[in-house]
């Protein structure tokens, strides 16, 4: 992640194609928030967005379940896929509870998210802390080289300072960078993708772009497919202006697809079909 400018996140907001993506996302979000159903039944839309976002995040982590199976299932212990879906559901439920802490101490929130994701399935001595030198990373889908523990610690501190400092960057840019940096670092021994996507959600909620959490970017990431997700992420890890812009615009498109999903939920509720 480049930090050459005094406000590096704001600088990313001016990359070619990014201002247009920011504007497109804002218009899409405004449209769904203006839907007449949101005046009366926003809690139902939020709950459905949480379920669908969890399903999308789990799919990217290798547990591509049908939405109705996620809705029906009550036991998420046992096989690996069930535990992954359960972790995604727990993380989504936790995200809204951590907003005030995120603004003050992002690293505490990330530790908490890993603890929630692990759900007792990971040894206590590695839960909720960045991995140490020599510790392995179990992360489906992402095959980029894993940074060493010392680099991880330094870059996590840098990311934390950027979040705490705030700045003028659009929410889309900040969310994309947080997501991309956590994927690149894979700071924990497991569940990094789930944690990274939850952190993206927290940024979008806390920034005021999506305060009711009805625009699940995870849906869009999954809908665009694992190959597109990895290809866009490779642009982030390349660190070039073009690569960073590609990742940010990919994240923007994911939010728009999440908006489309929640718009369909609103319309179903309006028809009395959901």
PDB file of C-alpha atoms in Angstrom:
ATOM      1  CA  UNK A   1       0.000   0.000   0.000  1.00  0.00           C
ATOM      2  CA  UNK A   2       1.559   3.260  -1.089  1.00  0.00           C
ATOM      3  CA  UNK A   3       1.873   6.002   1.524  1.00  0.00           C
ATOM      4  CA  UNK A   4       3.787   8.563  -0.471  1.00  0.00           C
ATOM      5  CA  UNK A   5       1.198  11.315  -0.186  1.00  0.00           C
ATOM      6  CA  UNK A   6       0.276  13.201   2.974  1.00  0.00           C
ATOM      7  CA  UNK A   7      -3.212  11.709   2.700  1.00  0.00           C
ATOM      8  CA  UNK A   8      -2.574   8.490   0.750  1.00  0.00           C
ATOM      9  CA  UNK A   9      -6.161   7.292   0.785  1.00  0.00           C
ATOM     10  CA  UNK A  10      -7.408  10.586  -0.623  1.00  0.00           C
ATOM     11  CA  UNK A  11      -4.735  10.380  -3.302  1.00  0.00           C
ATOM     12  CA  UNK A  12      -6.075   6.978  -4.350  1.00  0.00           C
ATOM     13  CA  UNK A  13      -9.474   8.576  -4.797  1.00  0.00           C
ATOM     14  CA  UNK A  14      -8.178  10.531  -7.768  1.00  0.00           C
ATOM     15  CA  UNK A  15      -6.872   7.531  -9.722  1.00  0.00           C
ATOM     16  CA  UNK A  16      -8.385   7.096 -13.204  1.00  0.00           C
ATOM     17  CA  UNK A  17     -11.836   5.551 -12.979  1.00  0.00           C
ATOM     18  CA  UNK A  18     -12.096   5.809  -9.200  1.00  0.00           C
ATOM     19  CA  UNK A  19     -14.052   9.110  -8.990  1.00  0.00           C
ATOM     20  CA  UNK A  20     -16.598   7.657 -11.398  1.00  0.00           C
ATOM     21  CA  UNK A  21     -16.853   4.487  -9.294  1.00  0.00           C
ATOM     22  CA  UNK A  22     -17.319   6.541  -6.127  1.00  0.00           C
ATOM     23  CA  UNK A  23     -20.086   8.567  -7.764  1.00  0.00           C
ATOM     24  CA  UNK A  24     -21.792   5.459  -9.143  1.00  0.00           C
ATOM     25  CA  UNK A  25     -21.739   3.762  -5.736  1.00  0.00           C
ATOM     26  CA  UNK A  26     -23.152   6.816  -3.984  1.00  0.00           C
ATOM     27  CA  UNK A  27     -26.012   7.097  -6.466  1.00  0.00           C
ATOM     28  CA  UNK A  28     -26.821   3.392  -6.164  1.00  0.00           C
ATOM     29  CA  UNK A  29     -26.809   3.540  -2.356  1.00  0.00           C
ATOM     30  CA  UNK A  30     -28.983   6.653  -2.349  1.00  0.00           C
ATOM     31  CA  UNK A  31     -31.525   4.928  -4.584  1.00  0.00           C
ATOM     32  CA  UNK A  32     -31.987   1.924  -2.322  1.00  0.00           C
ATOM     33  CA  UNK A  33     -32.143   4.098   0.792  1.00  0.00           C
ATOM     34  CA  UNK A  34     -34.879   6.085  -0.931  1.00  0.00           C
ATOM     35  CA  UNK A  35     -37.007   2.990  -1.572  1.00  0.00           C
ATOM     36  CA  UNK A  36     -40.408   3.336   0.083  1.00  0.00           C
ATOM     37  CA  UNK A  37     -39.986   0.008   1.922  1.00  0.00           C
ATOM     38  CA  UNK A  38     -36.997   1.448   3.796  1.00  0.00           C
ATOM     39  CA  UNK A  39     -39.292   3.875   5.608  1.00  0.00           C
ATOM     40  CA  UNK A  40     -41.248   1.076   7.244  1.00  0.00           C
ATOM     41  CA  UNK A  41     -39.303  -2.171   7.104  1.00  0.00           C
ATOM     42  CA  UNK A  42     -35.627  -1.273   7.085  1.00  0.00           C
ATOM     43  CA  UNK A  43     -34.861  -3.749   9.873  1.00  0.00           C
ATOM     44  CA  UNK A  44     -36.088  -6.605   7.685  1.00  0.00           C
ATOM     45  CA  UNK A  45     -33.941  -5.415   4.787  1.00  0.00           C
ATOM     46  CA  UNK A  46     -30.922  -5.183   7.099  1.00  0.00           C
ATOM     47  CA  UNK A  47     -31.472  -8.709   8.387  1.00  0.00           C
ATOM     48  CA  UNK A  48     -31.801 -10.121   4.883  1.00  0.00           C
ATOM     49  CA  UNK A  49     -28.713  -8.213   3.701  1.00  0.00           C
ATOM     50  CA  UNK A  50     -26.764  -9.688   6.611  1.00  0.00           C
ATOM     51  CA  UNK A  51     -27.801 -13.214   5.683  1.00  0.00           C
ATOM     52  CA  UNK A  52     -26.979 -12.742   2.015  1.00  0.00           C
ATOM     53  CA  UNK A  53     -23.702 -10.995   2.754  1.00  0.00           C
ATOM     54  CA  UNK A  54     -22.662 -13.833   5.047  1.00  0.00           C
ATOM     55  CA  UNK A  55     -23.479 -16.374   2.361  1.00  0.00           C
ATOM     56  CA  UNK A  56     -21.390 -14.431  -0.165  1.00  0.00           C
ATOM     57  CA  UNK A  57     -18.370 -14.122   2.089  1.00  0.00           C
ATOM     58  CA  UNK A  58     -18.513 -17.815   2.973  1.00  0.00           C
ATOM     59  CA  UNK A  59     -18.726 -18.704  -0.725  1.00  0.00           C
ATOM     60  CA  UNK A  60     -15.458 -16.879  -1.366  1.00  0.00           C
ATOM     61  CA  UNK A  61     -13.923 -18.853   1.502  1.00  0.00           C
ATOM     62  CA  UNK A  62     -14.891 -22.135  -0.135  1.00  0.00           C
ATOM     63  CA  UNK A  63     -18.365 -22.776   1.312  1.00  0.00           C
ATOM     64  CA  UNK A  64     -20.667 -21.902  -1.572  1.00  0.00           C
ATOM     65  CA  UNK A  65     -24.018 -22.835  -0.077  1.00  0.00           C
ATOM     66  CA  UNK A  66     -27.464 -22.098  -1.415  1.00  0.00           C
ATOM     67  CA  UNK A  67     -29.067 -19.164   0.377  1.00  0.00           C
ATOM     68  CA  UNK A  68     -31.987 -21.266   1.571  1.00  0.00           C
ATOM     69  CA  UNK A  69     -29.602 -23.794   3.110  1.00  0.00           C
ATOM     70  CA  UNK A  70     -27.924 -20.978   5.054  1.00  0.00           C
ATOM     71  CA  UNK A  71     -31.335 -19.724   6.132  1.00  0.00           C
ATOM     72  CA  UNK A  72     -32.564 -23.171   7.194  1.00  0.00           C
ATOM     73  CA  UNK A  73     -29.453 -24.508   8.911  1.00  0.00           C
ATOM     74  CA  UNK A  74     -29.132 -24.184  12.689  1.00  0.00           C
ATOM     75  CA  UNK A  75     -26.064 -26.322  13.354  1.00  0.00           C
ATOM     76  CA  UNK A  76     -22.816 -24.978  11.907  1.00  0.00           C
ATOM     77  CA  UNK A  77     -20.464 -27.352  13.658  1.00  0.00           C
ATOM     78  CA  UNK A  78     -19.020 -30.433  12.079  1.00  0.00           C
ATOM     79  CA  UNK A  79     -17.651 -30.248   8.555  1.00  0.00           C
ATOM     80  CA  UNK A  80     -15.354 -27.472   7.376  1.00  0.00           C
ATOM     81  CA  UNK A  81     -17.899 -25.797   5.105  1.00  0.00           C
ATOM     82  CA  UNK A  82     -20.487 -25.583   7.874  1.00  0.00           C
ATOM     83  CA  UNK A  83     -17.940 -23.996  10.205  1.00  0.00           C
ATOM     84  CA  UNK A  84     -17.024 -21.482   7.508  1.00  0.00           C
ATOM     85  CA  UNK A  85     -20.652 -20.476   7.008  1.00  0.00           C
ATOM     86  CA  UNK A  86     -21.121 -20.242  10.764  1.00  0.00           C
ATOM     87  CA  UNK A  87     -18.059 -18.016  11.056  1.00  0.00           C
ATOM     88  CA  UNK A  88     -19.367 -15.706   8.341  1.00  0.00           C
ATOM     89  CA  UNK A  89     -22.734 -15.409  10.073  1.00  0.00           C
ATOM     90  CA  UNK A  90     -21.133 -14.654  13.432  1.00  0.00           C
ATOM     91  CA  UNK A  91     -18.878 -12.002  11.921  1.00  0.00           C
ATOM     92  CA  UNK A  92     -21.746 -10.228  10.205  1.00  0.00           C
ATOM     93  CA  UNK A  93     -23.700 -10.171  13.457  1.00  0.00           C
ATOM     94  CA  UNK A  94     -20.681  -8.773  15.291  1.00  0.00           C
ATOM     95  CA  UNK A  95     -19.788  -6.039  12.788  1.00  0.00           C
ATOM     96  CA  UNK A  96     -22.363  -3.481  13.889  1.00  0.00           C
ATOM     97  CA  UNK A  97     -21.300  -3.788  17.519  1.00  0.00           C
ATOM     98  CA  UNK A  98     -17.728  -2.676  16.886  1.00  0.00           C
ATOM     99  CA  UNK A  99     -18.100   0.664  15.125  1.00  0.00           C
ATOM    100  CA  UNK A 100     -17.055   2.942  17.994  1.00  0.00           C
ATOM    101  CA  UNK A 101     -14.073   0.744  18.829  1.00  0.00           C
ATOM    102  CA  UNK A 102     -13.008   0.620  15.169  1.00  0.00           C
ATOM    103  CA  UNK A 103     -12.595   4.390  15.022  1.00  0.00           C
ATOM    104  CA  UNK A 104     -10.330   4.331  18.082  1.00  0.00           C
ATOM    105  CA  UNK A 105      -8.517   1.000  17.836  1.00  0.00           C
ATOM    106  CA  UNK A 106      -8.844  -0.947  14.585  1.00  0.00           C
ATOM    107  CA  UNK A 107      -6.371  -3.559  15.777  1.00  0.00           C
ATOM    108  CA  UNK A 108      -8.576  -4.416  18.754  1.00  0.00           C
ATOM    109  CA  UNK A 109     -11.495  -4.883  16.387  1.00  0.00           C
ATOM    110  CA  UNK A 110      -9.488  -7.141  14.081  1.00  0.00           C
ATOM    111  CA  UNK A 111      -8.457  -9.256  17.064  1.00  0.00           C
ATOM    112  CA  UNK A 112     -12.080  -9.518  18.125  1.00  0.00           C
ATOM    113  CA  UNK A 113     -13.189 -10.456  14.625  1.00  0.00           C
ATOM    114  CA  UNK A 114     -10.664 -13.266  14.471  1.00  0.00           C
ATOM    115  CA  UNK A 115     -11.809 -14.523  17.861  1.00  0.00           C
ATOM    116  CA  UNK A 116     -15.427 -14.520  16.679  1.00  0.00           C
ATOM    117  CA  UNK A 117     -14.553 -16.209  13.387  1.00  0.00           C
ATOM    118  CA  UNK A 118     -12.531 -18.941  15.084  1.00  0.00           C
ATOM    119  CA  UNK A 119     -15.436 -19.766  17.359  1.00  0.00           C
ATOM    120  CA  UNK A 120     -13.396 -22.119  19.519  1.00  0.00           C
ATOM    121  CA  UNK A 121     -12.161 -24.163  16.557  1.00  0.00           C
ATOM    122  CA  UNK A 122      -8.642 -22.688  16.744  1.00  0.00           C
ATOM    123  CA  UNK A 123      -6.177 -23.174  19.615  1.00  0.00           C
ATOM    124  CA  UNK A 124      -6.500 -20.378  22.171  1.00  0.00           C
ATOM    125  CA  UNK A 125      -2.857 -19.364  21.949  1.00  0.00           C
ATOM    126  CA  UNK A 126      -3.199 -18.250  18.316  1.00  0.00           C
ATOM    127  CA  UNK A 127      -6.683 -16.718  18.373  1.00  0.00           C
ATOM    128  CA  UNK A 128      -7.053 -12.957  18.176  1.00  0.00           C
ATOM    129  CA  UNK A 129      -3.410 -12.099  17.620  1.00  0.00           C
ATOM    130  CA  UNK A 130      -1.251 -11.590  14.538  1.00  0.00           C
ATOM    131  CA  UNK A 131       0.764 -14.645  13.633  1.00  0.00           C
ATOM    132  CA  UNK A 132       4.342 -14.989  14.798  1.00  0.00           C
ATOM    133  CA  UNK A 133       7.401 -15.801  12.715  1.00  0.00           C
ATOM    134  CA  UNK A 134       7.207 -19.325  11.354  1.00  0.00           C
ATOM    135  CA  UNK A 135       3.479 -19.787  11.944  1.00  0.00           C
ATOM    136  CA  UNK A 136       1.536 -21.082   8.955  1.00  0.00           C
ATOM    137  CA  UNK A 137      -1.440 -19.445   7.278  1.00  0.00           C
ATOM    138  CA  UNK A 138      -4.473 -21.475   6.213  1.00  0.00           C
ATOM    139  CA  UNK A 139      -6.318 -19.229   3.766  1.00  0.00           C
ATOM    140  CA  UNK A 140      -8.445 -20.593   0.918  1.00  0.00           C
ATOM    141  CA  UNK A 141      -8.376 -18.856  -2.441  1.00  0.00           C
ATOM    142  CA  UNK A 142      -5.586 -16.323  -1.831  1.00  0.00           C
ATOM    143  CA  UNK A 143      -2.260 -17.710  -2.982  1.00  0.00           C
ATOM    144  CA  UNK A 144      -0.140 -14.550  -3.023  1.00  0.00           C
ATOM    145  CA  UNK A 145       3.144 -14.713  -1.087  1.00  0.00           C
ATOM    146  CA  UNK A 146       2.588 -14.318   2.639  1.00  0.00           C
ATOM    147  CA  UNK A 147       4.475 -11.407   4.248  1.00  0.00           C
ATOM    148  CA  UNK A 148       6.653 -12.179   7.246  1.00  0.00           C
ATOM    149  CA  UNK A 149       5.501 -11.468  10.769  1.00  0.00           C
ATOM    150  CA  UNK A 150       7.629  -8.341  11.139  1.00  0.00           C
ATOM    151  CA  UNK A 151       6.249  -6.820   7.939  1.00  0.00           C
ATOM    152  CA  UNK A 152       2.728  -7.734   9.007  1.00  0.00           C
ATOM    153  CA  UNK A 153       3.146  -5.937  12.332  1.00  0.00           C
ATOM    154  CA  UNK A 154       4.488  -2.790  10.689  1.00  0.00           C
ATOM    155  CA  UNK A 155       1.832  -2.635   8.011  1.00  0.00           C
ATOM    156  CA  UNK A 156      -0.976  -3.303  10.487  1.00  0.00           C
ATOM    157  CA  UNK A 157       0.244  -0.353  12.542  1.00  0.00           C
ATOM    158  CA  UNK A 158       0.310   1.775   9.413  1.00  0.00           C
ATOM    159  CA  UNK A 159      -3.210   0.738   8.485  1.00  0.00           C
ATOM    160  CA  UNK A 160      -4.389   1.466  12.015  1.00  0.00           C
ATOM    161  CA  UNK A 161      -2.916   4.967  11.893  1.00  0.00           C
ATOM    162  CA  UNK A 162      -4.662   5.681   8.602  1.00  0.00           C
ATOM    163  CA  UNK A 163      -8.027   4.548   9.964  1.00  0.00           C
ATOM    164  CA  UNK A 164      -7.679   6.524  13.194  1.00  0.00           C
ATOM    165  CA  UNK A 165      -6.488   9.659  11.399  1.00  0.00           C
ATOM    166  CA  UNK A 166      -9.462   9.605   9.079  1.00  0.00           C
ATOM    167  CA  UNK A 167      -9.093  11.972   6.175  1.00  0.00           C
ATOM    168  CA  UNK A 168     -10.987  13.030   3.109  1.00  0.00           C
ATOM    169  CA  UNK A 169     -10.970   9.750   1.193  1.00  0.00           C
ATOM    170  CA  UNK A 170     -14.358   8.441   0.029  1.00  0.00           C
ATOM    171  CA  UNK A 171     -15.756   5.490   1.959  1.00  0.00           C
ATOM    172  CA  UNK A 172     -15.327   3.218  -1.042  1.00  0.00           C
ATOM    173  CA  UNK A 173     -11.595   3.917  -1.188  1.00  0.00           C
ATOM    174  CA  UNK A 174     -11.043   3.397   2.535  1.00  0.00           C
ATOM    175  CA  UNK A 175     -13.097   0.197   2.570  1.00  0.00           C
ATOM    176  CA  UNK A 176     -11.257  -1.194  -0.449  1.00  0.00           C
ATOM    177  CA  UNK A 177      -7.846  -0.448   1.034  1.00  0.00           C
ATOM    178  CA  UNK A 178      -8.723  -1.978   4.407  1.00  0.00           C
ATOM    179  CA  UNK A 179     -10.064  -5.071   2.655  1.00  0.00           C
ATOM    180  CA  UNK A 180      -7.105  -5.357   0.287  1.00  0.00           C
ATOM    181  CA  UNK A 181      -4.460  -4.761   2.927  1.00  0.00           C
ATOM    182  CA  UNK A 182      -5.859  -7.409   5.235  1.00  0.00           C
ATOM    183  CA  UNK A 183      -6.031  -9.902   2.381  1.00  0.00           C
ATOM    184  CA  UNK A 184      -2.458  -9.075   1.434  1.00  0.00           C
ATOM    185  CA  UNK A 185      -1.146  -9.403   4.986  1.00  0.00           C
ATOM    186  CA  UNK A 186      -3.246 -12.372   6.121  1.00  0.00           C
ATOM    187  CA  UNK A 187      -2.263 -11.398   9.665  1.00  0.00           C
ATOM    188  CA  UNK A 188      -3.940 -14.363  11.359  1.00  0.00           C
ATOM    189  CA  UNK A 189      -3.390 -18.055  10.961  1.00  0.00           C
ATOM    190  CA  UNK A 190      -6.898 -18.548   9.563  1.00  0.00           C
ATOM    191  CA  UNK A 191     -10.136 -16.807   8.549  1.00  0.00           C
ATOM    192  CA  UNK A 192      -8.343 -13.793   7.036  1.00  0.00           C
ATOM    193  CA  UNK A 193     -10.647 -13.463   4.042  1.00  0.00           C
ATOM    194  CA  UNK A 194     -13.747 -13.517   6.235  1.00  0.00           C
ATOM    195  CA  UNK A 195     -12.195 -10.944   8.566  1.00  0.00           C
ATOM    196  CA  UNK A 196     -11.106  -8.704   5.676  1.00  0.00           C
ATOM    197  CA  UNK A 197     -14.580  -8.642   4.162  1.00  0.00           C
ATOM    198  CA  UNK A 198     -16.143  -7.937   7.549  1.00  0.00           C
ATOM    199  CA  UNK A 199     -13.732  -5.041   8.062  1.00  0.00           C
ATOM    200  CA  UNK A 200     -14.828  -3.675   4.680  1.00  0.00           C
ATOM    201  CA  UNK A 201     -18.418  -3.865   5.907  1.00  0.00           C
ATOM    202  CA  UNK A 202     -17.515  -2.019   9.124  1.00  0.00           C
ATOM    203  CA  UNK A 203     -15.910   0.816   7.141  1.00  0.00           C
ATOM    204  CA  UNK A 204     -18.952   1.165   4.890  1.00  0.00           C
ATOM    205  CA  UNK A 205     -21.305   1.299   7.887  1.00  0.00           C
ATOM    206  CA  UNK A 206     -19.154   3.569  10.030  1.00  0.00           C
ATOM    207  CA  UNK A 207     -18.426   6.017   7.222  1.00  0.00           C
ATOM    208  CA  UNK A 208     -22.109   6.803   6.868  1.00  0.00           C
ATOM    209  CA  UNK A 209     -22.270   5.459   3.311  1.00  0.00           C
ATOM    210  CA  UNK A 210     -24.327   2.457   4.438  1.00  0.00           C
ATOM    211  CA  UNK A 211     -25.370   3.142   8.047  1.00  0.00           C
ATOM    212  CA  UNK A 212     -28.145   0.520   8.072  1.00  0.00           C
ATOM    213  CA  UNK A 213     -25.884  -2.134   6.505  1.00  0.00           C
ATOM    214  CA  UNK A 214     -28.196  -2.889   3.600  1.00  0.00           C
ATOM    215  CA  UNK A 215     -25.588  -2.841   0.795  1.00  0.00           C
ATOM    216  CA  UNK A 216     -23.675  -6.117   1.255  1.00  0.00           C
ATOM    217  CA  UNK A 217     -20.496  -5.887  -0.799  1.00  0.00           C
ATOM    218  CA  UNK A 218     -19.874  -9.559  -0.034  1.00  0.00           C
ATOM    219  CA  UNK A 219     -22.809 -10.427  -2.291  1.00  0.00           C
ATOM    220  CA  UNK A 220     -21.179  -8.563  -5.150  1.00  0.00           C
ATOM    221  CA  UNK A 221     -17.741 -10.048  -4.559  1.00  0.00           C
ATOM    222  CA  UNK A 222     -19.257 -13.521  -4.724  1.00  0.00           C
ATOM    223  CA  UNK A 223     -21.458 -12.717  -7.715  1.00  0.00           C
ATOM    224  CA  UNK A 224     -18.489 -11.481  -9.734  1.00  0.00           C
ATOM    225  CA  UNK A 225     -16.790 -14.790  -8.991  1.00  0.00           C
ATOM    226  CA  UNK A 226     -13.688 -16.029  -7.280  1.00  0.00           C
ATOM    227  CA  UNK A 227     -11.524 -15.619 -10.393  1.00  0.00           C
ATOM    228  CA  UNK A 228     -12.472 -11.952 -10.775  1.00  0.00           C
ATOM    229  CA  UNK A 229     -11.929 -11.387  -7.048  1.00  0.00           C
ATOM    230  CA  UNK A 230      -8.429 -12.843  -7.193  1.00  0.00           C
ATOM    231  CA  UNK A 231      -7.563 -10.967 -10.384  1.00  0.00           C
ATOM    232  CA  UNK A 232      -8.645  -7.642  -8.875  1.00  0.00           C
ATOM    233  CA  UNK A 233      -6.763  -8.417  -5.678  1.00  0.00           C
ATOM    234  CA  UNK A 234      -3.616  -9.066  -7.701  1.00  0.00           C
ATOM    235  CA  UNK A 235      -3.942  -5.484  -8.890  1.00  0.00           C
ATOM    236  CA  UNK A 236      -3.904  -4.351  -5.276  1.00  0.00           C
ATOM    237  CA  UNK A 237      -0.814  -6.381  -4.443  1.00  0.00           C
ATOM    238  CA  UNK A 238       0.950  -5.053  -7.552  1.00  0.00           C
ATOM    239  CA  UNK A 239       0.626  -1.588  -6.049  1.00  0.00           C
ATOM    240  CA  UNK A 240       0.555   0.199  -9.407  1.00  0.00           C
ATOM    241  CA  UNK A 241      -1.934   3.030  -9.998  1.00  0.00           C
ATOM    242  CA  UNK A 242      -3.740   0.875 -12.530  1.00  0.00           C
ATOM    243  CA  UNK A 243      -3.837  -2.113 -10.192  1.00  0.00           C
ATOM    244  CA  UNK A 244      -5.081  -0.078  -7.243  1.00  0.00           C
ATOM    245  CA  UNK A 245      -7.760   1.528  -9.396  1.00  0.00           C
ATOM    246  CA  UNK A 246      -8.865  -1.885 -10.646  1.00  0.00           C
ATOM    247  CA  UNK A 247      -9.229  -3.186  -7.079  1.00  0.00           C
ATOM    248  CA  UNK A 248     -11.142  -0.123  -5.894  1.00  0.00           C
ATOM    249  CA  UNK A 249     -13.502  -0.190  -8.858  1.00  0.00           C
ATOM    250  CA  UNK A 250     -14.023  -3.936  -8.342  1.00  0.00           C
ATOM    251  CA  UNK A 251     -15.039  -3.233  -4.749  1.00  0.00           C
ATOM    252  CA  UNK A 252     -17.326  -0.461  -5.981  1.00  0.00           C
ATOM    253  CA  UNK A 253     -19.032  -2.803  -8.396  1.00  0.00           C
ATOM    254  CA  UNK A 254     -19.455  -5.304  -5.560  1.00  0.00           C
ATOM    255  CA  UNK A 255     -21.279  -2.702  -3.484  1.00  0.00           C
ATOM    256  CA  UNK A 256     -23.528  -1.878  -6.422  1.00  0.00           C
ATOM    257  CA  UNK A 257     -24.391  -5.554  -6.840  1.00  0.00           C
ATOM    258  CA  UNK A 258     -25.149  -5.695  -3.116  1.00  0.00           C
ATOM    259  CA  UNK A 259     -27.435  -2.701  -3.611  1.00  0.00           C
ATOM    260  CA  UNK A 260     -29.178  -4.536  -6.450  1.00  0.00           C
ATOM    261  CA  UNK A 261     -29.728  -7.530  -4.162  1.00  0.00           C
ATOM    262  CA  UNK A 262     -31.253  -5.399  -1.417  1.00  0.00           C
ATOM    263  CA  UNK A 263     -33.378  -3.502  -3.934  1.00  0.00           C
ATOM    264  CA  UNK A 264     -34.837  -6.856  -4.985  1.00  0.00           C
ATOM    265  CA  UNK A 265     -35.521  -7.626  -1.312  1.00  0.00           C
ATOM    266  CA  UNK A 266     -37.304  -4.276  -0.941  1.00  0.00           C
ATOM    267  CA  UNK A 267     -39.432  -4.976  -3.982  1.00  0.00           C
ATOM    268  CA  UNK A 268     -40.300  -8.455  -2.720  1.00  0.00           C
ATOM    269  CA  UNK A 269     -41.313  -7.035   0.642  1.00  0.00           C
ATOM    270  CA  UNK A 270     -43.421  -4.429  -1.119  1.00  0.00           C
ATOM    271  CA  UNK A 271     -45.212  -7.169  -3.038  1.00  0.00           C
ATOM    272  CA  UNK A 272     -45.676  -9.180   0.150  1.00  0.00           C
ATOM    273  CA  UNK A 273     -43.585 -12.002  -1.249  1.00  0.00           C
ATOM    274  CA  UNK A 274     -40.844 -11.978   1.383  1.00  0.00           C
TER     275      UNK A 274
END
